[in-house]
Short mmCIF file of C-alpha atoms and ligand atoms in Angstrom, two decimals:
data_model
loop_
_atom_site.label_atom_id
_atom_site.label_comp_id
_atom_site.label_asym_id
_atom_site.label_seq_id
_atom_site.Cartn_x
_atom_site.Cartn_y
_atom_site.Cartn_z
CA UNK A 119 -130.70 -167.44 -86.79
CA UNK A 120 -131.98 -167.55 -83.09
CA UNK A 121 -134.31 -170.39 -81.91
CA UNK A 122 -136.94 -167.76 -82.02
CA UNK A 123 -138.05 -165.64 -84.93
CA UNK A 124 -141.18 -163.77 -85.81
CA UNK A 125 -143.84 -165.24 -87.86
CA UNK A 126 -144.16 -163.47 -91.01
CA UNK A 127 -147.70 -162.86 -92.49
CA UNK A 128 -149.11 -163.36 -89.01
CA UNK A 129 -151.95 -160.96 -87.80
CA UNK A 130 -149.63 -159.32 -85.42
CA UNK A 131 -147.07 -157.14 -87.09
CA UNK A 132 -143.46 -158.40 -86.87
CA UNK A 133 -142.23 -155.46 -84.91
CA UNK A 134 -144.89 -156.03 -82.21
CA UNK A 135 -144.01 -159.96 -82.03
CA UNK A 136 -140.26 -158.65 -81.50
CA UNK A 137 -141.38 -156.22 -78.64
CA UNK A 138 -143.38 -159.11 -77.01
CA UNK A 139 -140.45 -161.35 -77.23
CA UNK A 140 -137.91 -158.81 -75.80
CA UNK A 141 -140.35 -158.06 -72.99
CA UNK A 142 -140.44 -161.77 -72.15
CA UNK A 143 -136.70 -162.04 -72.12
CA UNK A 144 -136.47 -158.92 -69.86
CA UNK A 145 -139.35 -160.04 -67.59
CA UNK A 146 -138.02 -163.52 -67.13
CA UNK A 147 -134.55 -162.09 -66.24
CA UNK A 148 -133.08 -163.75 -69.25
CA UNK A 149 -131.97 -160.07 -70.23
CA UNK A 150 -131.23 -158.63 -66.90
CA UNK A 151 -130.86 -154.94 -66.18
CA UNK A 152 -127.52 -153.66 -67.33
CA UNK A 153 -127.18 -156.09 -70.19
CA UNK A 154 -126.18 -154.73 -73.47
CA UNK A 155 -128.12 -155.84 -76.51
CA UNK A 156 -126.52 -157.18 -79.62
CA UNK A 157 -125.87 -154.57 -82.22
CA UNK A 158 -129.11 -153.85 -84.28
CA UNK A 159 -127.61 -155.27 -87.45
CA UNK A 160 -126.89 -158.55 -85.71
CA UNK A 161 -130.56 -158.64 -84.14
CA UNK A 162 -131.89 -158.05 -87.72
CA UNK A 163 -129.92 -160.90 -88.83
CA UNK A 164 -130.77 -163.07 -85.82
CA UNK A 165 -134.41 -162.70 -86.29
CA UNK A 166 -134.44 -162.57 -90.03
CA UNK A 167 -136.04 -158.98 -90.26
CA UNK A 168 -135.01 -155.71 -91.77
CA UNK A 169 -132.77 -153.40 -89.58
CA UNK A 170 -135.50 -150.89 -89.61
CA UNK A 171 -137.95 -153.41 -87.91
CA UNK A 172 -135.49 -153.77 -85.12
CA UNK A 173 -135.21 -150.03 -84.87
CA UNK A 174 -139.04 -149.68 -84.47
CA UNK A 175 -139.15 -152.28 -81.75
CA UNK A 176 -136.26 -150.93 -79.72
CA UNK A 177 -137.43 -147.37 -80.09
CA UNK A 178 -140.69 -148.45 -78.46
CA UNK A 179 -139.12 -150.20 -75.66
CA UNK A 180 -136.92 -147.18 -75.04
CA UNK A 181 -140.13 -145.02 -74.92
CA UNK A 182 -141.43 -147.36 -72.25
CA UNK A 183 -138.34 -146.95 -70.17
CA UNK A 184 -137.05 -150.54 -70.61
CA UNK A 185 -134.07 -149.95 -72.82
CA UNK A 186 -131.76 -147.00 -73.18
CA UNK A 187 -129.41 -146.00 -75.96
CA UNK A 188 -126.14 -145.40 -74.20
CA UNK A 189 -123.80 -144.07 -76.98
CA UNK A 190 -120.86 -146.22 -77.82
CA UNK A 191 -122.07 -148.90 -75.29
CA UNK A 192 -125.12 -149.48 -77.51
CA UNK A 193 -128.59 -150.32 -76.19
CA UNK A 194 -128.95 -151.40 -72.58
CA UNK A 195 -131.56 -153.02 -70.39
CA UNK A 196 -132.36 -150.34 -67.78
CA UNK A 197 -135.54 -151.44 -66.12
CA UNK A 198 -137.53 -154.60 -65.47
CA UNK A 199 -140.31 -153.36 -63.19
CA UNK A 200 -143.64 -155.07 -63.65
CA UNK A 201 -145.54 -151.93 -64.12
CA UNK A 202 -143.40 -151.17 -67.23
CA UNK A 203 -143.56 -154.67 -68.53
CA UNK A 204 -147.31 -154.66 -68.83
CA UNK A 205 -148.00 -154.50 -72.65
CA UNK A 206 -150.33 -151.46 -72.02
CA UNK A 207 -149.21 -148.94 -69.47
CA UNK A 208 -151.51 -148.75 -66.48
CA UNK A 209 -154.10 -145.82 -66.52
CA UNK A 210 -153.02 -142.67 -64.63
CA UNK A 211 -155.41 -143.42 -61.79
CA UNK A 212 -154.54 -140.18 -59.97
CA UNK A 213 -156.10 -138.21 -62.75
CA UNK A 214 -159.30 -140.46 -62.55
CA UNK A 215 -159.40 -139.82 -58.79
CA UNK A 216 -159.13 -136.15 -59.24
CA UNK A 217 -161.95 -135.97 -61.55
CA UNK A 218 -164.35 -138.20 -59.49
CA UNK A 219 -167.65 -136.54 -58.51
CA UNK A 220 -167.56 -137.11 -54.75
CA UNK A 221 -165.53 -135.05 -52.47
CA UNK A 222 -162.89 -136.76 -50.38
CA UNK A 223 -163.24 -136.75 -46.64
CA UNK A 224 -161.49 -134.03 -44.55
CA UNK A 225 -158.03 -135.02 -43.93
CA UNK A 226 -158.53 -135.01 -40.16
CA UNK A 227 -161.44 -137.43 -40.70
CA UNK A 228 -159.33 -139.55 -43.01
CA UNK A 229 -156.81 -139.78 -40.27
CA UNK A 230 -159.47 -140.55 -37.55
CA UNK A 231 -160.86 -143.30 -39.64
CA UNK A 232 -157.38 -144.98 -39.90
CA UNK A 233 -156.36 -144.27 -36.27
CA UNK A 234 -159.35 -145.87 -34.89
CA UNK A 235 -157.95 -149.25 -35.72
CA UNK A 236 -154.72 -148.63 -34.12
CA UNK A 237 -155.04 -150.79 -31.04
CA UNK A 238 -152.65 -148.37 -28.96
CA UNK A 239 -155.15 -145.45 -29.27
CA UNK A 240 -157.59 -144.48 -26.52
CA UNK A 241 -160.55 -143.32 -28.55
CA UNK A 242 -161.88 -140.29 -26.77
CA UNK A 243 -164.03 -139.16 -29.60
CA UNK A 244 -165.75 -142.37 -31.11
CA UNK A 245 -169.43 -142.07 -31.54
CA UNK A 246 -170.09 -145.78 -31.12
CA UNK A 247 -171.08 -148.13 -28.04
CA UNK A 248 -168.05 -149.87 -26.44
CA UNK A 249 -167.94 -153.55 -26.96
CA UNK A 250 -168.72 -154.19 -23.30
CA UNK A 251 -172.03 -152.58 -23.78
CA UNK A 252 -173.16 -155.01 -26.55
CA UNK A 253 -176.03 -157.35 -25.38
CA UNK A 254 -174.10 -160.44 -26.32
CA UNK A 255 -176.56 -162.89 -24.87
CA UNK A 256 -179.71 -161.43 -26.41
CA UNK A 257 -178.11 -160.84 -29.74
CA UNK A 258 -176.86 -164.46 -29.76
CA UNK A 259 -180.42 -165.66 -29.20
CA UNK A 260 -181.66 -163.45 -31.87
CA UNK A 261 -179.08 -164.49 -34.38
CA UNK A 262 -179.78 -168.12 -33.62
CA UNK A 263 -183.53 -167.65 -34.07
CA UNK A 264 -182.96 -165.95 -37.34
CA UNK A 265 -180.54 -168.57 -38.58
CA UNK A 266 -182.89 -171.22 -37.66
CA UNK A 267 -185.78 -169.64 -39.39
CA UNK A 268 -184.18 -168.93 -42.71
CA UNK A 269 -185.51 -170.84 -45.60
CA UNK A 270 -184.00 -168.56 -48.28
CA UNK A 271 -181.98 -165.47 -48.36
CA UNK A 272 -183.19 -163.35 -51.14
CA UNK A 273 -183.67 -159.67 -51.84
CA UNK A 274 -186.30 -157.77 -50.09
CA UNK A 275 -188.88 -155.47 -51.48
CA UNK A 276 -187.92 -151.94 -52.59
CA UNK A 277 -188.82 -150.34 -49.20
CA UNK A 278 -187.22 -153.17 -47.11
CA UNK A 279 -188.39 -156.19 -45.20
CA UNK A 280 -192.14 -155.86 -44.34
CA UNK A 281 -191.66 -157.51 -40.91
CA UNK A 282 -189.07 -154.87 -40.05
CA UNK A 283 -191.20 -152.02 -41.31
CA UNK A 284 -194.11 -153.29 -39.26
CA UNK A 285 -191.85 -153.62 -36.03
CA UNK A 286 -190.66 -150.10 -36.82
CA UNK A 287 -193.99 -148.84 -37.20
CA UNK A 288 -194.88 -150.09 -33.73
CA UNK A 289 -191.47 -148.91 -32.25
CA UNK A 290 -192.02 -145.41 -33.64
CA UNK A 291 -195.58 -145.35 -32.27
CA UNK A 292 -194.17 -145.06 -28.77
CA UNK A 293 -192.63 -141.70 -29.56
CA UNK A 294 -195.85 -140.34 -31.10
CA UNK A 295 -194.84 -140.94 -34.83
CA UNK A 296 -197.87 -142.38 -36.71
CA UNK A 297 -196.14 -144.18 -39.57
CA UNK A 298 -197.59 -147.16 -41.56
CA UNK A 299 -195.04 -149.57 -43.00
CA UNK A 300 -195.85 -147.96 -46.49
CA UNK A 301 -194.30 -144.76 -45.23
CA UNK A 302 -191.17 -146.40 -44.02
CA UNK A 303 -187.95 -146.89 -46.10
CA UNK A 304 -185.31 -149.23 -44.62
CA UNK A 305 -181.78 -148.01 -45.38
CA UNK A 306 -178.23 -149.30 -45.04
CA UNK A 307 -177.55 -147.02 -42.10
CA UNK A 308 -179.27 -143.58 -41.75
CA UNK A 309 -176.17 -142.10 -43.40
CA UNK A 310 -177.64 -143.66 -46.68
CA UNK A 311 -180.91 -141.73 -46.12
CA UNK A 312 -178.96 -138.70 -46.38
CA UNK A 313 -177.14 -139.76 -49.50
CA UNK A 314 -180.50 -140.77 -51.04
CA UNK A 315 -182.04 -137.31 -50.18
CA UNK A 316 -178.96 -135.47 -51.63
CA UNK A 317 -179.42 -137.27 -54.92
CA UNK A 318 -183.09 -137.62 -55.08
CA UNK A 319 -184.86 -134.56 -53.86
CA UNK A 320 -182.73 -131.67 -54.51
CA UNK A 321 -180.76 -130.21 -57.50
CA UNK A 322 -177.50 -128.43 -57.95
CA UNK A 323 -177.62 -124.93 -56.47
CA UNK A 324 -179.93 -125.84 -53.71
CA UNK A 325 -179.22 -124.99 -49.99
CA UNK A 326 -179.35 -127.20 -46.95
CA UNK A 327 -179.67 -125.27 -43.63
CA UNK A 328 -177.93 -127.00 -40.87
CA UNK A 329 -177.04 -126.29 -37.19
CA UNK A 330 -173.70 -124.58 -36.69
CA UNK A 331 -171.96 -126.85 -35.95
CA UNK A 332 -173.48 -130.13 -37.28
CA UNK A 333 -172.51 -133.71 -37.95
CA UNK A 334 -173.66 -133.08 -41.54
CA UNK A 335 -170.88 -130.52 -42.04
CA UNK A 336 -168.37 -133.34 -41.38
CA UNK A 337 -169.54 -135.14 -44.56
CA UNK A 338 -169.43 -133.94 -48.17
CA UNK A 339 -172.67 -135.58 -49.26
CA UNK A 340 -174.56 -132.57 -50.33
CA UNK A 341 -171.56 -130.33 -51.38
CA UNK A 342 -170.42 -133.16 -53.75
CA UNK A 343 -173.68 -132.85 -55.73
CA UNK A 344 -173.41 -128.91 -55.93
CA UNK A 345 -175.39 -127.92 -52.94
CA UNK A 346 -174.45 -125.44 -50.31
CA UNK A 347 -174.66 -126.18 -46.59
CA UNK A 348 -175.63 -122.93 -44.68
CA UNK A 349 -174.78 -122.90 -40.94
CA UNK A 350 -177.56 -121.52 -38.72
CA UNK A 351 -176.64 -120.43 -35.18
CA UNK A 352 -177.81 -122.30 -32.20
CA UNK A 353 -178.10 -121.66 -28.35
CA UNK A 354 -178.59 -124.26 -25.54
CA UNK A 355 -181.94 -124.89 -26.80
CA UNK A 356 -181.05 -125.71 -30.40
CA UNK A 357 -181.34 -124.10 -33.69
CA UNK A 358 -181.81 -120.19 -33.47
CA UNK A 359 -184.96 -119.49 -35.30
CA UNK A 360 -184.24 -115.74 -35.76
CA UNK A 361 -181.17 -116.70 -37.64
CA UNK A 362 -183.00 -119.09 -39.74
CA UNK A 363 -185.56 -116.55 -40.69
CA UNK A 364 -182.70 -114.06 -41.62
CA UNK A 365 -181.00 -116.60 -43.86
CA UNK A 366 -184.15 -118.05 -45.45
CA UNK A 367 -183.77 -117.45 -49.12
CA UNK A 368 -187.29 -117.67 -50.93
CA UNK A 369 -185.94 -117.87 -54.42
CA UNK A 370 -183.77 -120.99 -53.76
CA UNK A 371 -185.01 -124.64 -53.27
CA UNK A 372 -183.77 -125.43 -49.79
CA UNK A 373 -184.37 -127.78 -46.82
CA UNK A 374 -183.48 -127.91 -43.23
CA UNK A 375 -181.55 -130.72 -41.67
CA UNK A 376 -181.80 -130.73 -37.78
CA UNK A 377 -180.72 -133.13 -34.97
CA UNK A 378 -182.99 -131.66 -32.13
CA UNK A 379 -182.26 -134.54 -29.70
CA UNK A 380 -178.84 -134.76 -28.13
CA UNK A 381 -177.38 -133.08 -31.13
CA UNK A 382 -174.04 -134.25 -32.71
CA UNK A 383 -171.46 -132.65 -31.89
CA UNK A 384 -172.89 -130.38 -29.22
CA UNK A 385 -175.20 -132.68 -27.07
CA UNK A 386 -177.93 -129.97 -27.30
CA UNK A 387 -181.56 -130.78 -26.65
CA UNK A 388 -184.29 -128.57 -28.30
CA UNK A 389 -187.29 -128.04 -25.91
CA UNK A 390 -190.69 -128.73 -26.97
CA UNK A 391 -191.78 -125.15 -27.60
CA UNK A 392 -188.91 -124.59 -30.01
CA UNK A 393 -189.77 -127.91 -31.80
CA UNK A 394 -193.21 -126.77 -32.50
CA UNK A 395 -192.28 -123.00 -33.36
CA UNK A 396 -189.61 -124.36 -35.72
CA UNK A 397 -192.18 -126.70 -37.46
CA UNK A 398 -194.73 -123.94 -37.71
CA UNK A 399 -192.12 -121.50 -39.27
CA UNK A 400 -190.95 -124.07 -41.65
CA UNK A 401 -194.44 -124.92 -42.72
CA UNK A 402 -195.24 -121.32 -43.29
CA UNK A 403 -192.43 -120.89 -45.61
CA UNK A 404 -192.51 -124.36 -47.10
CA UNK A 405 -189.21 -125.35 -46.03
CA UNK A 406 -189.02 -129.10 -45.68
CA UNK A 407 -187.31 -130.65 -42.61
CA UNK A 408 -185.03 -133.56 -42.26
CA UNK A 409 -185.20 -134.60 -38.64
CA UNK A 410 -182.25 -136.80 -37.49
CA UNK A 411 -183.09 -138.71 -34.43
CA UNK A 412 -180.13 -141.05 -34.05
CA UNK A 413 -179.75 -140.40 -30.33
CA UNK A 414 -183.51 -140.42 -29.19
CA UNK A 415 -183.40 -143.41 -26.88
CA UNK A 416 -180.10 -142.45 -25.27
CA UNK A 417 -181.72 -140.06 -22.74
CA UNK A 418 -179.83 -140.08 -19.55
CA UNK A 419 -181.99 -137.92 -17.14
CA UNK A 420 -185.41 -137.88 -18.57
CA UNK A 421 -187.15 -138.77 -21.69
CA UNK A 422 -186.69 -136.03 -24.42
CA UNK A 423 -189.61 -134.16 -25.89
CA UNK A 424 -191.38 -135.95 -28.76
CA UNK A 425 -189.79 -135.82 -32.34
CA UNK A 426 -190.73 -132.86 -34.41
CA UNK A 427 -192.28 -135.51 -36.74
CA UNK A 428 -194.75 -136.38 -33.96
CA UNK A 429 -196.24 -132.89 -34.49
CA UNK A 430 -196.21 -133.11 -38.29
CA UNK A 431 -199.80 -133.55 -39.65
CA UNK A 432 -199.01 -132.48 -43.18
CA UNK A 433 -196.12 -134.59 -44.39
CA UNK A 434 -193.41 -131.70 -43.86
CA UNK A 435 -190.92 -133.76 -42.02
CA UNK A 436 -188.74 -136.56 -43.37
CA UNK A 437 -187.68 -138.48 -40.18
CA UNK A 438 -184.44 -140.50 -39.85
CA UNK A 439 -183.70 -143.07 -37.21
CA UNK A 440 -180.93 -145.93 -36.87
CA UNK A 441 -179.93 -148.87 -34.78
CA UNK A 442 -176.46 -147.70 -34.92
CA UNK A 443 -176.28 -145.52 -31.75
CA UNK A 444 -178.59 -147.60 -29.50
CA UNK A 445 -177.63 -151.14 -30.47
CA UNK A 446 -175.02 -151.93 -33.17
CA UNK A 447 -173.68 -149.87 -36.22
CA UNK A 448 -172.45 -152.89 -37.70
CA UNK A 449 -175.79 -153.98 -38.64
CA UNK A 450 -176.11 -151.01 -41.00
CA UNK A 451 -179.79 -150.73 -40.34
CA UNK A 452 -181.52 -147.25 -40.40
CA UNK A 453 -184.95 -145.96 -41.54
CA UNK A 454 -186.53 -143.06 -43.06
CA UNK A 455 -190.12 -142.01 -42.49
CA UNK A 456 -192.01 -139.69 -44.96
CA UNK A 457 -194.90 -139.21 -47.39
CA UNK A 458 -195.29 -142.19 -49.68
CA UNK A 459 -194.24 -140.49 -52.92
CA UNK A 460 -190.93 -139.49 -51.23
CA UNK A 461 -190.28 -142.85 -49.64
CA UNK A 462 -190.99 -144.46 -53.11
CA UNK A 463 -188.77 -142.04 -55.03
CA UNK A 464 -185.90 -142.80 -52.44
CA UNK A 465 -186.68 -146.45 -52.55
CA UNK A 466 -186.36 -146.44 -56.22
CA UNK A 467 -182.98 -144.91 -56.15
CA UNK A 468 -181.82 -147.37 -53.36
CA UNK A 469 -182.82 -150.24 -55.65
CA UNK A 470 -180.37 -148.80 -58.15
CA UNK A 471 -177.72 -148.27 -55.63
CA UNK A 472 -177.59 -151.52 -53.38
CA UNK A 473 -180.96 -153.38 -54.05
CA UNK A 474 -181.55 -153.24 -50.44
CA UNK A 475 -179.93 -153.41 -47.06
CA UNK A 476 -178.57 -156.78 -45.94
CA UNK A 477 -181.50 -159.04 -45.72
CA UNK A 478 -179.77 -160.70 -42.66
CA UNK A 479 -179.45 -157.46 -40.96
CA UNK A 480 -183.03 -156.67 -41.68
CA UNK A 481 -184.21 -160.06 -40.31
CA UNK A 482 -181.93 -159.66 -36.99
CA UNK A 483 -183.33 -155.98 -36.59
CA UNK A 484 -186.95 -157.25 -37.02
CA UNK A 485 -186.37 -160.13 -34.62
CA UNK A 486 -184.56 -157.83 -32.05
CA UNK A 487 -187.52 -155.39 -32.12
CA UNK A 488 -190.17 -158.12 -32.05
CA UNK A 489 -188.54 -160.30 -29.31
CA UNK A 490 -189.18 -157.89 -26.50
CA UNK A 491 -185.55 -157.54 -25.70
CA UNK A 492 -185.10 -153.90 -26.85
CA UNK A 493 -186.94 -152.15 -24.07
CA UNK A 494 -185.24 -153.78 -21.11
CA UNK A 495 -181.89 -153.63 -22.93
CA UNK A 496 -182.26 -149.82 -23.52
CA UNK A 497 -183.12 -149.29 -19.99
CA UNK A 498 -179.98 -151.14 -18.79
CA UNK A 499 -177.81 -149.32 -21.48
CA UNK A 500 -178.87 -145.89 -20.26
CA UNK A 501 -177.87 -146.76 -16.66
CA UNK A 502 -174.49 -147.72 -17.88
CA UNK A 503 -174.13 -144.89 -20.19
CA UNK A 504 -175.20 -142.57 -17.36
CA UNK A 505 -172.17 -143.91 -15.28
CA UNK A 506 -169.95 -143.28 -18.06
CA UNK A 507 -171.08 -139.58 -18.61
CA UNK A 508 -170.65 -139.03 -14.88
CA UNK A 509 -167.08 -140.57 -14.93
CA UNK A 510 -166.25 -138.33 -17.81
CA UNK A 511 -167.59 -135.03 -16.33
CA UNK A 512 -165.71 -135.96 -13.06
CA UNK A 513 -162.52 -136.43 -14.97
CA UNK A 514 -163.15 -133.16 -16.98
CA UNK A 515 -163.78 -131.43 -13.59
CA UNK A 516 -160.69 -132.74 -12.04
CA UNK A 517 -158.20 -132.21 -14.87
CA UNK A 518 -159.52 -129.69 -17.37
CA UNK A 519 -161.54 -127.05 -15.35
CA UNK A 520 -158.91 -124.37 -15.85
CA UNK A 521 -158.47 -125.36 -19.55
CA UNK A 522 -162.06 -125.19 -20.88
CA UNK A 523 -165.83 -125.35 -20.25
CA UNK A 524 -168.77 -127.54 -21.11
CA UNK A 525 -172.23 -128.44 -20.21
CA UNK A 526 -173.51 -131.68 -18.96
CA UNK A 527 -175.37 -133.56 -21.76
CA UNK A 528 -178.71 -134.77 -20.98
CA UNK A 529 -178.26 -137.68 -23.25
CA UNK A 530 -176.46 -139.04 -26.40
CA UNK A 531 -172.79 -139.59 -26.36
CA UNK A 532 -170.90 -136.30 -26.41
CA UNK A 533 -169.56 -133.53 -24.31
CA UNK A 534 -168.73 -130.51 -26.28
CA UNK A 535 -165.77 -128.96 -24.56
CA UNK A 536 -164.84 -125.43 -25.30
CA UNK A 537 -161.04 -124.57 -24.92
CA UNK A 538 -160.28 -121.28 -23.21
CA UNK A 539 -157.63 -120.41 -25.55
CA UNK A 540 -157.77 -120.57 -29.42
CA UNK A 541 -154.85 -123.19 -29.97
CA UNK A 542 -154.26 -124.76 -33.25
CA UNK A 543 -156.53 -127.82 -33.31
CA UNK A 544 -154.52 -129.37 -36.02
CA UNK A 545 -151.55 -129.36 -33.74
CA UNK A 546 -153.73 -130.60 -30.91
CA UNK A 547 -154.98 -133.52 -32.80
CA UNK A 548 -151.43 -134.56 -34.00
CA UNK A 549 -149.89 -134.16 -30.43
CA UNK A 550 -152.80 -136.04 -28.90
CA UNK A 551 -152.44 -138.84 -31.52
CA UNK A 552 -148.62 -138.96 -30.66
CA UNK A 553 -149.55 -139.48 -26.91
CA UNK A 554 -152.04 -142.36 -28.28
CA UNK A 555 -155.22 -140.21 -27.80
CA UNK A 556 -157.57 -139.95 -30.66
CA UNK A 557 -159.81 -136.99 -30.42
CA UNK A 558 -162.54 -135.41 -32.79
CA UNK A 559 -161.64 -131.74 -33.01
CA UNK A 560 -164.72 -129.60 -33.23
CA UNK A 561 -163.71 -127.90 -36.37
CA UNK A 562 -164.54 -130.88 -38.52
CA UNK A 563 -168.27 -130.18 -37.77
CA UNK A 564 -168.15 -126.32 -37.99
CA UNK A 565 -168.04 -123.87 -40.87
CA UNK A 566 -164.79 -122.15 -39.58
CA UNK A 567 -162.13 -122.91 -37.10
CA UNK A 568 -163.09 -123.36 -33.63
CA UNK A 569 -161.65 -124.29 -30.27
CA UNK A 570 -163.89 -127.22 -29.36
CA UNK A 571 -163.22 -130.94 -28.76
CA UNK A 572 -166.05 -133.55 -28.99
CA UNK A 573 -165.44 -136.05 -26.22
CA UNK A 574 -167.33 -139.16 -26.31
CA UNK A 575 -168.12 -141.30 -23.19
CA UNK A 576 -169.68 -144.14 -25.04
CA UNK A 577 -166.51 -145.93 -26.39
CA UNK A 578 -163.43 -146.10 -24.36
CA UNK A 579 -163.62 -148.29 -21.33
CA UNK A 580 -164.07 -146.32 -18.07
CA UNK A 581 -160.48 -146.44 -16.86
CA UNK A 582 -159.11 -145.49 -20.34
CA UNK A 583 -161.66 -142.71 -20.33
CA UNK A 584 -160.53 -141.29 -17.07
CA UNK A 585 -156.82 -141.60 -17.88
CA UNK A 586 -157.32 -140.39 -21.47
CA UNK A 587 -158.91 -137.10 -20.22
CA UNK A 588 -156.04 -136.59 -17.73
CA UNK A 589 -153.59 -137.24 -20.41
CA UNK A 590 -155.34 -135.06 -22.96
CA UNK A 591 -155.35 -132.10 -20.36
CA UNK A 592 -151.52 -132.53 -20.10
CA UNK A 593 -151.12 -132.25 -23.85
CA UNK A 594 -153.39 -129.20 -23.88
CA UNK A 595 -151.69 -127.56 -20.90
CA UNK A 596 -148.40 -127.85 -22.79
CA UNK A 597 -149.84 -126.00 -25.56
CA UNK A 598 -151.28 -123.01 -23.53
N1 PMP B 813 -176.86 -139.18 -37.93
C1 PMP B 813 -176.25 -138.81 -36.78
C2 PMP B 813 -176.67 -137.55 -36.07
C3 PMP B 813 -174.93 -139.54 -36.40
O1 PMP B 813 -174.31 -139.05 -35.42
C4 PMP B 813 -174.62 -140.58 -37.16
C5 PMP B 813 -173.48 -141.47 -36.89
N2 PMP B 813 -172.33 -140.72 -36.47
C6 PMP B 813 -175.49 -141.08 -38.25
C7 PMP B 813 -176.53 -140.19 -38.68
C8 PMP B 813 -175.13 -142.15 -39.22
O2 PMP B 813 -175.38 -143.33 -38.69
P1 PMP B 813 -175.69 -144.56 -39.32
O3 PMP B 813 -175.47 -144.46 -40.76
O4 PMP B 813 -174.66 -145.77 -38.78
O5 PMP B 813 -177.14 -145.10 -39.21
#
């Protein structure tokens, strides 16, 4: 008899006890890969069981890939990997992943999300402020103040911190938006407002009209829940009303998502007449509007026209804003302004999603807006970004004049560069990355392949920006 034998009459059947015992022998290396087991008759004797019990245990371990019958050599240990040792095989995660509801990111966006953290990359497309534009001194004071004043750090109310909503109500008043704190929902980045709208206000089969191209097309929020994005043509002044009228389908529940101010990705600015006409039309056909105003304060030449929301006297527009572009995306603080029932509905879903944006971030955002730092900082920031825009424009002019065309943006972060030739943007993305240049190819925002690149002048430092554009022109030139 061996020094181990199964316990007869125990809850666990004898053959299972033998399986566990043999797995332990293999796992601990006492029975290494390649070892030949004793003949089954001998094992039966050793463990004091019938031969059929040994056969059952050995067959099981063969089916798991740990043992193998090798003819006259008998039964041999062929594997000791940990995943095979687990008493229950791991689930097939791939199958679960494929059945998940939410669509994956486009592969180019997945690549961008990873490459952004490669320190060798010059990030020519990143829609985020460069670290050297961060107001370190003022933010340090704000964090100190917030930290010192904290007496407890609990959840906030469903719509978010009252202090922040009051501060925002004042802040938005500057732009002509009349919103009481009851009409404001604080969200974890304005992206979350879109997520909440996609699951809280529409049902499968609805349509969402967007500019063609649009930031929203780079996400799969609405498509994942069975809605269709429909691209509306645009010109220099923004969304083309005639095209919207043509595509409007009265039988379907729909809404319109627009970025009228320094649009992402084109940089377009909608003029005041178009804003009013668009709202009038949408009201007349009862098409709700989501206005995304992420870039409002980033004007570079003159302040933009008021938001569409400022002309909305009937609760037709849901308005989104964020601190991400003007201050710091890491705060994850955005807001949604709308009629109370909508704000309450979305706030209710938000409570079921994350129970509120970070209370620390909300306190910092409130203190930032209340402290009086914001106005002077925004003024200073605009001057710095203006210089960056002009630097990027100059570099494009010097190196890419014969390769493409573009307009000078009046605000925001982006220059929408149209290439003269329809080269493969997938190849360009890859070749640029090989040259340590990270670009946002325009097609990730579009409904079809296009030959545009979204260049951002907000992120890379100025030398890198100039050098990057020069280097990019060389990569493109080689493909022409
Ligand atoms: N809207 C627009 C137009 C954007 O460009 C972005 C960020 N790229 C967002 C919303 C999302 O920003 P956040 O979630 O950080 O507020």
